[in-house]
Amino acid sequence: MRDAETRRNAIQALVAAAVNFGTAFPEEASMARIQLVTGSLLMALEDFCVDNRGDVGSWVRIAAVDGVVSWFRFLSTLSSESGTFVLPTITCTRVIGSLIRLLTGRLDRVRLLAAKALNQIWSLSILERVVPHFSEMAPLFGDAETGILSLTPDTMITRCGLLLKLIEYQQYALEGWCTCTDQVNGFQRSSIAVKTLVEAISNLLQEPETRVCSIKLLLELIRLMQRRDAPNRSFDPAPNRMETPAVVTAARLLEGIAPDSWPKDVVSVPKALLDPKPPLVQDTSSTPPEDAWKWVVEPGTCFCDRIVWNENCESTTIDDVLTRLGRMVTTKLMAKDFGLVVQSTHILCALALAHVSYRKEALLSALYCLTDHPWPRLRKLTADQLYLHLIGLDQTDEICQISDIIITTAWIGPFEESSQQRADLYRLFGLDLPERVVVTSAANEQPQLDNDTTYADLVNDIARGLL
């Protein structure tokens, strides 16, 4: 259904009916209804639809969080006689992972409800047999006095670093983390999320056995940059909602941990991360397919399930991963989203002055943004980023000359005024001077702030580094 209120009411009614009348059906019919209700709850937990009223999908997610607690309590009672939980491990992992995504997400109310739901689920001891790492996460979710519930919603994410090293849940945690990192309406919360993420990955880099997790997280960010929404939400025609948050998170991560600081070891990662493919063809119909619920229940059909459970691995290095990242963000330099282009440029500037194989290509892209991009504001921001990275290098004669050119040139002026400086930069970097192509399309003009821009809008732009 297109209406968010109808979806919210439907999920509430479905769970209530299933809990109250679930034991009135034959065993075969009961199992089919269990799968149907669980699949519907998972779809509701992934409802991120927005309209002119804002994040209306949060209404559905909140109803689903409450429904998951009631549903799991009912299933645990149903399973008490046999001693085996009726849902398989892979489905329980998806439900817990979806709650973790909300726990590390951007909305305080949803985050608090997800924490309470996880605390109540951890009181069901029968789940210990089917939920991976149940005992490891018990201090985090099971203890209301010292666990995550003892913190305020603003600081809950500071205790979630553990989730990034658990392979079954790290993609869920990172997806929520990205939306919190890119939260322009909560600059303090965004700073906390970035700091916690950098600290968590820095800790992973300290131990040889956990270094592979840090590289998998970078690959997961690349996957999120190109992910498309699942066909079970075909009523939400929005493109990749995770594209900009994932790029912003990668940029913040490389600012906190320089590319040269990442481990050079050869690691083995799931092949599905190196060659991501969508699980299903995008459905363009106005309503979800009738069997859409199966997509979120049957193992192996969801992309993240293939990552978690796929045993086919392939060797890679951080240099290869950073090359993939550089190529990915280079394709976004002419996007219409100015914030996305700015954050892509930040990543390219970090790679351009690091000892990676993609250095030359990243440097050429960064110099294009500095000297030839049609948006003057982007040229100025690129100059600032390059200068910040240059002052961290050994100050040789060439580096000093490059720094002087960057800080003394008015890059926001006409191209003709910086032609000589442009030629000097390419010469000092040892690159051939390309022919300048002047872009005259009106579509490539610099985005302008509206005359009636509010003070809050200006603060949001500053928080994202757009001014």
Short mmCIF file of C-alpha atoms in Angstrom, two decimals:
data_model
loop_
_atom_site.label_atom_id
_atom_site.label_comp_id
_atom_site.label_asym_id
_atom_site.label_seq_id
_atom_site.Cartn_x
_atom_site.Cartn_y
_atom_site.Cartn_z
CA MET A 1 0.00 0.00 0.00
CA ARG A 2 1.19 3.52 -0.77
CA ASP A 3 -0.27 5.06 2.38
CA ALA A 4 2.09 4.80 5.37
CA GLU A 5 -0.72 4.94 7.93
CA THR A 6 -2.43 1.99 6.25
CA ARG A 7 0.82 -0.01 6.32
CA ARG A 8 1.30 0.83 10.00
CA ASN A 9 -2.24 -0.22 10.90
CA ALA A 10 -1.93 -3.37 8.81
CA ILE A 11 1.23 -4.57 10.55
CA GLN A 12 -0.30 -3.90 13.97
CA ALA A 13 -3.47 -5.81 13.08
CA LEU A 14 -1.53 -8.69 11.52
CA VAL A 15 0.61 -9.26 14.62
CA ALA A 16 -2.36 -8.94 16.97
CA ALA A 17 -4.40 -11.47 14.95
CA ALA A 18 -1.47 -13.89 14.68
CA VAL A 19 -0.75 -13.77 18.41
CA ASN A 20 -4.39 -14.12 19.48
CA PHE A 21 -5.43 -16.79 16.98
CA GLY A 22 -2.11 -18.37 16.03
CA THR A 23 -2.77 -21.66 17.84
CA ALA A 24 -6.18 -22.18 16.23
CA PHE A 25 -4.79 -23.55 12.95
CA PRO A 26 -3.40 -26.97 11.99
CA GLU A 27 0.35 -27.38 12.30
CA GLU A 28 0.98 -27.11 8.55
CA ALA A 29 -1.07 -23.93 8.24
CA SER A 30 0.53 -22.48 11.38
CA MET A 31 4.03 -22.75 9.91
CA ALA A 32 2.95 -20.96 6.74
CA ARG A 33 1.42 -18.16 8.80
CA ILE A 34 4.55 -17.90 10.94
CA GLN A 35 6.61 -17.35 7.81
CA LEU A 36 4.11 -14.82 6.48
CA VAL A 37 4.02 -12.76 9.70
CA THR A 38 7.81 -12.84 10.10
CA GLY A 39 8.36 -11.80 6.50
CA SER A 40 5.87 -8.96 6.84
CA LEU A 41 7.62 -7.72 9.99
CA LEU A 42 10.97 -7.74 8.22
CA MET A 43 9.53 -5.76 5.32
CA ALA A 44 8.07 -3.23 7.77
CA LEU A 45 11.42 -2.89 9.59
CA GLU A 46 12.93 -1.85 6.25
CA ASP A 47 10.28 0.75 5.41
CA PHE A 48 12.18 4.02 4.85
CA CYS A 49 9.63 5.80 2.67
CA VAL A 50 9.44 9.60 2.79
CA ASP A 51 6.96 12.15 1.47
CA ASN A 52 6.19 15.81 2.07
CA ARG A 53 5.45 14.95 5.73
CA GLY A 54 8.96 13.58 6.26
CA ASP A 55 10.05 10.07 7.21
CA VAL A 56 6.61 8.47 7.23
CA GLY A 57 8.23 5.05 7.03
CA SER A 58 9.28 5.52 10.67
CA TRP A 59 5.62 5.04 11.67
CA VAL A 60 5.72 1.60 10.10
CA ARG A 61 9.12 0.79 11.59
CA ILE A 62 7.95 1.74 15.09
CA ALA A 63 4.89 -0.50 14.74
CA ALA A 64 7.13 -3.32 13.50
CA VAL A 65 9.52 -2.97 16.46
CA ASP A 66 6.62 -3.36 18.89
CA GLY A 67 5.31 -6.24 16.80
CA VAL A 68 8.62 -8.11 16.83
CA VAL A 69 8.66 -8.23 20.63
CA SER A 70 5.08 -9.57 20.84
CA TRP A 71 5.71 -12.02 18.02
CA PHE A 72 8.93 -13.44 19.47
CA ARG A 73 7.29 -13.86 22.88
CA PHE A 74 4.45 -15.77 21.23
CA LEU A 75 6.88 -17.96 19.25
CA SER A 76 8.97 -18.70 22.34
CA THR A 77 5.82 -19.91 24.13
CA LEU A 78 4.91 -21.95 21.07
CA SER A 79 8.40 -23.49 21.06
CA SER A 80 8.62 -24.21 24.79
CA GLU A 81 7.32 -27.76 24.48
CA SER A 82 9.78 -28.85 21.79
CA GLY A 83 12.67 -26.78 23.18
CA THR A 84 13.59 -25.60 19.65
CA PHE A 85 12.70 -22.17 18.33
CA VAL A 86 10.43 -22.41 15.31
CA LEU A 87 12.35 -19.84 13.23
CA PRO A 88 15.68 -20.81 11.63
CA THR A 89 18.93 -19.11 12.54
CA ILE A 90 19.15 -17.12 9.33
CA THR A 91 15.70 -15.55 9.86
CA CYS A 92 16.46 -14.70 13.49
CA THR A 93 19.70 -13.08 12.34
CA ARG A 94 17.79 -10.91 9.88
CA VAL A 95 15.33 -9.79 12.54
CA ILE A 96 18.06 -8.97 15.08
CA GLY A 97 20.10 -7.28 12.35
CA SER A 98 17.16 -5.12 11.31
CA LEU A 99 16.75 -3.97 14.92
CA ILE A 100 20.48 -3.24 15.12
CA ARG A 101 20.16 -1.11 11.97
CA LEU A 102 17.52 0.98 13.75
CA LEU A 103 19.60 1.07 16.94
CA THR A 104 22.50 2.74 15.11
CA GLY A 105 20.21 4.89 12.94
CA ARG A 106 19.39 8.58 13.07
CA LEU A 107 16.01 8.87 14.85
CA ASP A 108 16.18 9.06 18.65
CA ARG A 109 12.71 7.65 19.23
CA VAL A 110 13.26 4.68 16.94
CA ARG A 111 16.69 4.09 18.45
CA LEU A 112 15.28 3.98 21.97
CA LEU A 113 12.45 1.62 20.98
CA ALA A 114 14.92 -0.69 19.21
CA ALA A 115 17.11 -0.80 22.34
CA LYS A 116 14.09 -1.69 24.50
CA ALA A 117 13.01 -4.36 22.02
CA LEU A 118 16.45 -5.97 21.98
CA ASN A 119 16.53 -5.92 25.78
CA GLN A 120 13.19 -7.76 25.93
CA ILE A 121 14.21 -10.24 23.23
CA TRP A 122 17.38 -11.07 25.16
CA SER A 123 15.21 -12.14 28.09
CA LEU A 124 13.99 -15.08 25.99
CA SER A 125 16.59 -17.73 26.80
CA ILE A 126 15.37 -20.08 24.06
CA LEU A 127 16.86 -17.72 21.45
CA GLU A 128 20.37 -18.48 22.65
CA ARG A 129 20.38 -21.57 20.43
CA VAL A 130 19.42 -19.78 17.21
CA VAL A 131 20.81 -16.24 17.51
CA PRO A 132 24.53 -16.01 16.62
CA HIS A 133 26.73 -14.35 19.30
CA PHE A 134 23.82 -14.28 21.75
CA SER A 135 26.07 -14.52 24.81
CA GLU A 136 28.59 -12.00 23.45
CA MET A 137 25.89 -9.37 23.01
CA ALA A 138 24.15 -10.16 26.30
CA PRO A 139 26.07 -7.47 28.29
CA LEU A 140 25.08 -4.94 25.62
CA PHE A 141 21.40 -5.79 25.21
CA GLY A 142 20.46 -8.02 28.14
CA ASP A 143 21.49 -5.83 31.09
CA ALA A 144 19.24 -2.79 31.44
CA GLU A 145 21.36 -1.21 34.19
CA THR A 146 24.81 -1.37 32.57
CA GLY A 147 23.93 -2.10 28.94
CA ILE A 148 22.83 0.14 26.14
CA LEU A 149 19.56 1.08 27.86
CA SER A 150 21.51 2.88 30.58
CA LEU A 151 22.56 5.52 28.03
CA THR A 152 20.65 8.34 26.41
CA PRO A 153 19.57 7.94 22.76
CA ASP A 154 22.26 10.47 21.72
CA THR A 155 25.09 8.36 23.15
CA MET A 156 23.80 4.81 22.57
CA ILE A 157 25.92 4.49 19.45
CA THR A 158 29.11 4.83 21.53
CA ARG A 159 28.55 1.29 22.84
CA CYS A 160 27.90 -0.29 19.44
CA GLY A 161 31.50 -0.72 18.31
CA LEU A 162 31.31 -4.42 19.24
CA LEU A 163 28.75 -5.00 16.48
CA LEU A 164 31.23 -4.01 13.76
CA LYS A 165 33.40 -7.08 14.35
CA LEU A 166 30.51 -9.57 14.29
CA ILE A 167 30.30 -10.61 10.66
CA GLU A 168 26.61 -11.56 10.88
CA TYR A 169 25.60 -8.05 11.99
CA GLN A 170 28.25 -5.63 10.78
CA GLN A 171 26.45 -4.71 7.53
CA TYR A 172 23.28 -3.88 9.45
CA ALA A 173 25.15 -1.79 12.03
CA LEU A 174 27.13 0.03 9.34
CA GLU A 175 24.03 0.88 7.32
CA GLY A 176 22.43 2.55 10.33
CA TRP A 177 25.74 4.18 11.19
CA CYS A 178 25.92 5.80 7.76
CA THR A 179 22.55 7.51 8.18
CA CYS A 180 23.64 8.80 11.60
CA THR A 181 26.99 10.02 10.24
CA ASP A 182 25.24 12.02 7.50
CA GLN A 183 22.67 13.52 9.86
CA VAL A 184 22.91 17.23 9.12
CA ASN A 185 20.18 18.14 11.61
CA GLY A 186 22.18 16.75 14.51
CA PHE A 187 25.76 17.94 14.15
CA GLN A 188 26.78 16.85 17.65
CA ARG A 189 25.28 13.39 17.17
CA SER A 190 26.97 13.12 13.79
CA SER A 191 30.33 13.98 15.36
CA ILE A 192 29.80 11.32 18.05
CA ALA A 193 28.97 8.73 15.38
CA VAL A 194 32.07 9.58 13.33
CA LYS A 195 34.36 9.51 16.37
CA THR A 196 32.95 6.19 17.56
CA LEU A 197 33.26 4.62 14.11
CA VAL A 198 36.88 5.73 13.72
CA GLU A 199 37.75 4.44 17.19
CA ALA A 200 36.02 1.12 16.57
CA ILE A 201 37.81 0.51 13.27
CA SER A 202 41.14 1.68 14.75
CA ASN A 203 40.71 -0.98 17.44
CA LEU A 204 39.99 -3.57 14.76
CA LEU A 205 43.23 -2.64 13.01
CA GLN A 206 45.25 -3.30 16.16
CA GLU A 207 44.63 -7.06 16.18
CA PRO A 208 45.64 -9.27 13.22
CA GLU A 209 42.58 -11.51 13.62
CA THR A 210 40.15 -8.56 13.37
CA ARG A 211 41.87 -6.60 10.60
CA VAL A 212 39.83 -8.40 7.99
CA CYS A 213 36.69 -6.87 9.54
CA SER A 214 37.95 -3.35 8.82
CA ILE A 215 38.53 -4.16 5.15
CA LYS A 216 35.12 -5.83 4.92
CA LEU A 217 33.57 -2.64 6.30
CA LEU A 218 35.16 -0.58 3.51
CA LEU A 219 33.84 -3.06 0.95
CA GLU A 220 30.43 -2.84 2.59
CA LEU A 221 30.52 0.95 2.17
CA ILE A 222 31.28 0.52 -1.54
CA ARG A 223 28.33 -1.88 -1.81
CA LEU A 224 26.02 0.61 -0.12
CA MET A 225 27.08 3.29 -2.63
CA GLN A 226 25.65 1.25 -5.49
CA ARG A 227 22.80 -0.58 -3.76
CA ARG A 228 19.29 -0.18 -5.04
CA ASP A 229 16.17 -0.49 -2.94
CA ALA A 230 14.58 -3.92 -2.75
CA PRO A 231 11.60 -4.72 -4.99
CA ASN A 232 9.40 -5.39 -1.95
CA ARG A 233 9.23 -1.60 -1.55
CA SER A 234 8.28 -0.82 -5.13
CA PHE A 235 5.79 1.74 -3.78
CA ASP A 236 8.85 3.80 -2.83
CA PRO A 237 10.40 4.84 -6.18
CA ALA A 238 13.30 6.73 -4.56
CA PRO A 239 16.77 5.82 -5.86
CA ASN A 240 19.57 4.56 -3.68
CA ARG A 241 18.92 6.25 -0.34
CA MET A 242 22.26 5.01 1.03
CA GLU A 243 24.46 6.50 -1.70
CA THR A 244 25.25 9.87 -0.11
CA PRO A 245 25.44 8.59 3.52
CA ALA A 246 27.88 5.85 2.46
CA VAL A 247 30.12 8.33 0.61
CA VAL A 248 30.02 10.73 3.57
CA THR A 249 30.95 7.92 5.96
CA ALA A 250 33.84 6.79 3.75
CA ALA A 251 35.14 10.37 3.57
CA ARG A 252 34.97 10.77 7.36
CA LEU A 253 36.65 7.42 7.81
CA LEU A 254 39.60 8.31 5.58
CA GLU A 255 39.93 11.62 7.41
CA GLY A 256 40.20 9.77 10.73
CA ILE A 257 42.37 6.91 9.45
CA ALA A 258 44.73 7.88 6.63
CA PRO A 259 44.88 5.46 3.66
CA ASP A 260 48.55 4.72 4.42
CA SER A 261 47.60 3.57 7.94
CA TRP A 262 45.45 0.65 6.81
CA PRO A 263 46.99 -2.86 6.96
CA LYS A 264 48.81 -4.17 3.92
CA ASP A 265 48.00 -7.82 4.64
CA VAL A 266 46.35 -10.07 2.10
CA VAL A 267 42.93 -10.97 3.49
CA SER A 268 40.18 -13.32 2.42
CA VAL A 269 36.70 -11.81 2.06
CA PRO A 270 33.38 -13.16 0.71
CA LYS A 271 33.31 -13.07 -3.06
CA ALA A 272 29.84 -11.51 -2.96
CA LEU A 273 31.39 -8.34 -1.50
CA LEU A 274 33.91 -8.08 -4.33
CA ASP A 275 31.31 -8.68 -7.03
CA PRO A 276 27.99 -7.38 -5.66
CA LYS A 277 24.89 -8.10 -7.69
CA PRO A 278 21.27 -7.23 -6.90
CA PRO A 279 19.29 -10.20 -5.53
CA LEU A 280 16.29 -9.58 -7.78
CA VAL A 281 15.40 -7.54 -10.83
CA GLN A 282 13.80 -4.23 -9.85
CA ASP A 283 10.03 -4.55 -9.97
CA THR A 284 8.43 -1.50 -11.59
CA SER A 285 4.84 -2.42 -10.73
CA SER A 286 2.79 -0.17 -8.46
CA THR A 287 2.38 -2.85 -5.78
CA PRO A 288 4.82 -5.37 -4.27
CA PRO A 289 4.78 -8.89 -5.79
CA GLU A 290 2.51 -11.38 -4.07
CA ASP A 291 5.43 -13.53 -2.91
CA ALA A 292 7.57 -10.58 -1.78
CA TRP A 293 7.54 -11.85 1.81
CA LYS A 294 9.50 -14.93 0.70
CA TRP A 295 12.34 -12.66 -0.36
CA VAL A 296 13.02 -11.76 3.26
CA VAL A 297 12.53 -15.24 4.73
CA GLU A 298 14.13 -17.80 2.46
CA PRO A 299 17.91 -18.10 3.05
CA GLY A 300 20.26 -17.15 0.28
CA THR A 301 17.89 -14.84 -1.58
CA CYS A 302 18.79 -11.60 0.19
CA PHE A 303 22.10 -9.96 -0.68
CA CYS A 304 23.22 -9.61 2.93
CA ASP A 305 22.36 -13.27 3.52
CA ARG A 306 24.64 -14.22 0.66
CA ILE A 307 27.42 -12.17 2.25
CA VAL A 308 26.94 -13.68 5.69
CA TRP A 309 26.55 -17.29 4.67
CA ASN A 310 28.51 -17.45 1.41
CA GLU A 311 31.58 -19.64 1.88
CA ASN A 312 33.19 -18.68 -1.46
CA CYS A 313 35.98 -16.28 -0.52
CA GLU A 314 38.61 -14.45 -2.50
CA SER A 315 41.91 -12.80 -1.54
CA THR A 316 42.28 -9.04 -1.70
CA THR A 317 44.33 -6.20 -0.22
CA ILE A 318 43.55 -2.74 1.08
CA ASP A 319 45.18 -1.28 -2.02
CA ASP A 320 42.67 -3.09 -4.21
CA VAL A 321 39.79 -1.98 -1.97
CA LEU A 322 40.90 1.68 -2.05
CA THR A 323 41.18 1.45 -5.85
CA ARG A 324 37.58 0.20 -5.98
CA LEU A 325 36.55 3.05 -3.70
CA GLY A 326 38.34 5.65 -5.84
CA ARG A 327 36.77 4.39 -9.05
CA MET A 328 33.34 4.36 -7.43
CA VAL A 329 33.45 7.97 -6.20
CA THR A 330 35.03 9.22 -9.45
CA THR A 331 31.81 8.30 -11.24
CA LYS A 332 29.90 10.64 -8.91
CA LEU A 333 31.80 13.87 -9.67
CA MET A 334 29.12 15.13 -12.07
CA ALA A 335 26.14 14.15 -9.93
CA LYS A 336 23.40 16.71 -9.26
CA ASP A 337 23.74 16.32 -5.49
CA PHE A 338 26.32 18.94 -4.52
CA GLY A 339 26.96 17.34 -1.13
CA LEU A 340 27.65 13.97 -2.79
CA VAL A 341 30.16 15.57 -5.18
CA VAL A 342 31.93 17.39 -2.32
CA GLN A 343 32.33 14.24 -0.23
CA SER A 344 33.54 12.29 -3.30
CA THR A 345 36.16 14.98 -3.82
CA HIS A 346 37.28 14.63 -0.19
CA ILE A 347 37.92 10.92 -0.76
CA LEU A 348 39.85 11.56 -3.99
CA CYS A 349 42.04 14.19 -2.29
CA ALA A 350 42.90 11.69 0.45
CA LEU A 351 43.82 9.01 -2.12
CA ALA A 352 45.69 11.47 -4.37
CA LEU A 353 48.42 12.06 -1.77
CA ALA A 354 48.63 8.52 -0.37
CA HIS A 355 50.84 5.61 -1.41
CA VAL A 356 48.18 3.63 -3.26
CA SER A 357 48.04 2.30 -6.80
CA TYR A 358 45.06 4.54 -7.60
CA ARG A 359 47.05 7.64 -6.67
CA LYS A 360 47.59 8.98 -10.19
CA GLU A 361 43.95 8.58 -11.25
CA ALA A 362 42.75 10.14 -7.98
CA LEU A 363 45.18 13.03 -8.41
CA LEU A 364 43.95 13.70 -11.94
CA SER A 365 40.34 13.70 -10.72
CA ALA A 366 41.21 15.98 -7.78
CA LEU A 367 43.05 18.43 -10.04
CA TYR A 368 40.08 18.44 -12.40
CA CYS A 369 37.82 19.40 -9.49
CA LEU A 370 40.33 22.08 -8.45
CA THR A 371 40.98 23.72 -11.82
CA ASP A 372 38.31 22.68 -14.34
CA HIS A 373 35.06 21.81 -12.57
CA PRO A 374 32.21 24.18 -13.54
CA TRP A 375 31.17 24.77 -9.89
CA PRO A 376 33.32 27.54 -8.28
CA ARG A 377 32.37 26.49 -4.76
CA LEU A 378 33.59 22.97 -5.43
CA ARG A 379 36.92 24.30 -6.75
CA LYS A 380 37.38 26.29 -3.53
CA LEU A 381 36.48 23.32 -1.31
CA THR A 382 38.86 21.07 -3.26
CA ALA A 383 41.67 23.57 -2.71
CA ASP A 384 41.00 23.50 1.04
CA GLN A 385 41.05 19.71 1.12
CA LEU A 386 44.24 19.38 -0.90
CA TYR A 387 45.98 21.91 1.31
CA LEU A 388 44.94 20.06 4.49
CA HIS A 389 46.46 16.85 3.13
CA LEU A 390 49.60 18.61 1.87
CA ILE A 391 50.53 20.05 5.26
CA GLY A 392 50.73 16.51 6.62
CA LEU A 393 53.45 15.52 4.13
CA ASP A 394 57.19 16.13 4.25
CA GLN A 395 57.64 19.75 3.26
CA THR A 396 59.93 19.38 0.25
CA ASP A 397 60.48 22.22 -2.21
CA GLU A 398 57.84 20.83 -4.59
CA ILE A 399 55.26 20.41 -1.81
CA CYS A 400 55.89 23.96 -0.60
CA GLN A 401 55.46 25.34 -4.11
CA ILE A 402 52.25 23.39 -4.60
CA SER A 403 50.89 24.62 -1.25
CA ASP A 404 51.72 28.22 -2.13
CA ILE A 405 49.92 27.96 -5.47
CA ILE A 406 46.84 26.42 -3.88
CA ILE A 407 46.45 28.98 -1.08
CA THR A 408 47.28 32.08 -3.14
CA THR A 409 45.06 31.39 -6.17
CA ALA A 410 41.46 32.58 -6.39
CA TRP A 411 39.97 29.33 -7.66
CA ILE A 412 36.42 30.71 -7.53
CA GLY A 413 37.25 33.24 -10.25
CA PRO A 414 37.14 32.80 -14.04
CA PHE A 415 39.20 29.99 -15.55
CA GLU A 416 41.42 32.44 -17.46
CA GLU A 417 42.77 33.93 -14.23
CA SER A 418 44.17 30.59 -13.03
CA SER A 419 45.52 29.13 -16.30
CA GLN A 420 49.18 29.62 -15.35
CA GLN A 421 48.67 28.20 -11.85
CA ARG A 422 46.90 25.22 -13.37
CA ALA A 423 49.85 24.53 -15.65
CA ASP A 424 52.31 24.87 -12.75
CA LEU A 425 50.38 22.38 -10.62
CA TYR A 426 50.38 19.71 -13.32
CA ARG A 427 54.11 20.30 -13.91
CA LEU A 428 54.98 20.04 -10.21
CA PHE A 429 52.98 16.83 -9.86
CA GLY A 430 54.72 15.39 -12.93
CA LEU A 431 51.55 15.11 -15.01
CA ASP A 432 50.83 16.02 -18.60
CA LEU A 433 48.69 19.14 -18.93
CA PRO A 434 45.31 18.11 -20.38
CA GLU A 435 43.34 20.32 -22.71
CA ARG A 436 40.71 22.27 -20.81
CA VAL A 437 37.15 21.46 -21.82
CA VAL A 438 34.73 24.28 -21.05
CA VAL A 439 31.32 23.03 -19.93
CA THR A 440 28.54 25.36 -21.02
CA SER A 441 25.50 23.25 -20.10
CA ALA A 442 23.12 25.00 -17.75
CA ALA A 443 22.68 21.69 -15.92
CA ASN A 444 26.25 21.96 -14.66
CA GLU A 445 25.90 25.40 -13.09
CA GLN A 446 26.78 25.74 -9.45
CA PRO A 447 23.84 25.11 -7.08
CA GLN A 448 22.73 28.33 -5.45
CA LEU A 449 21.16 28.91 -2.05
CA ASP A 450 17.64 30.32 -2.17
CA ASN A 451 17.17 33.93 -1.16
CA ASP A 452 14.81 32.84 1.63
CA THR A 453 17.23 30.28 3.06
CA THR A 454 16.75 30.03 6.81
CA TYR A 455 19.45 30.15 9.43
CA ALA A 456 18.87 26.44 10.13
CA ASP A 457 19.54 25.65 6.45
CA LEU A 458 22.82 27.54 6.60
CA VAL A 459 23.85 25.63 9.73
CA ASN A 460 22.99 22.35 7.98
CA ASP A 461 25.18 23.28 5.02
CA ILE A 462 28.08 24.13 7.32
CA ALA A 463 27.64 20.82 9.13
CA ARG A 464 28.00 18.96 5.84
CA GLY A 465 30.97 21.04 4.75
CA LEU A 466 29.18 22.76 1.87
CA LEU A 467 30.12 26.31 2.85
#
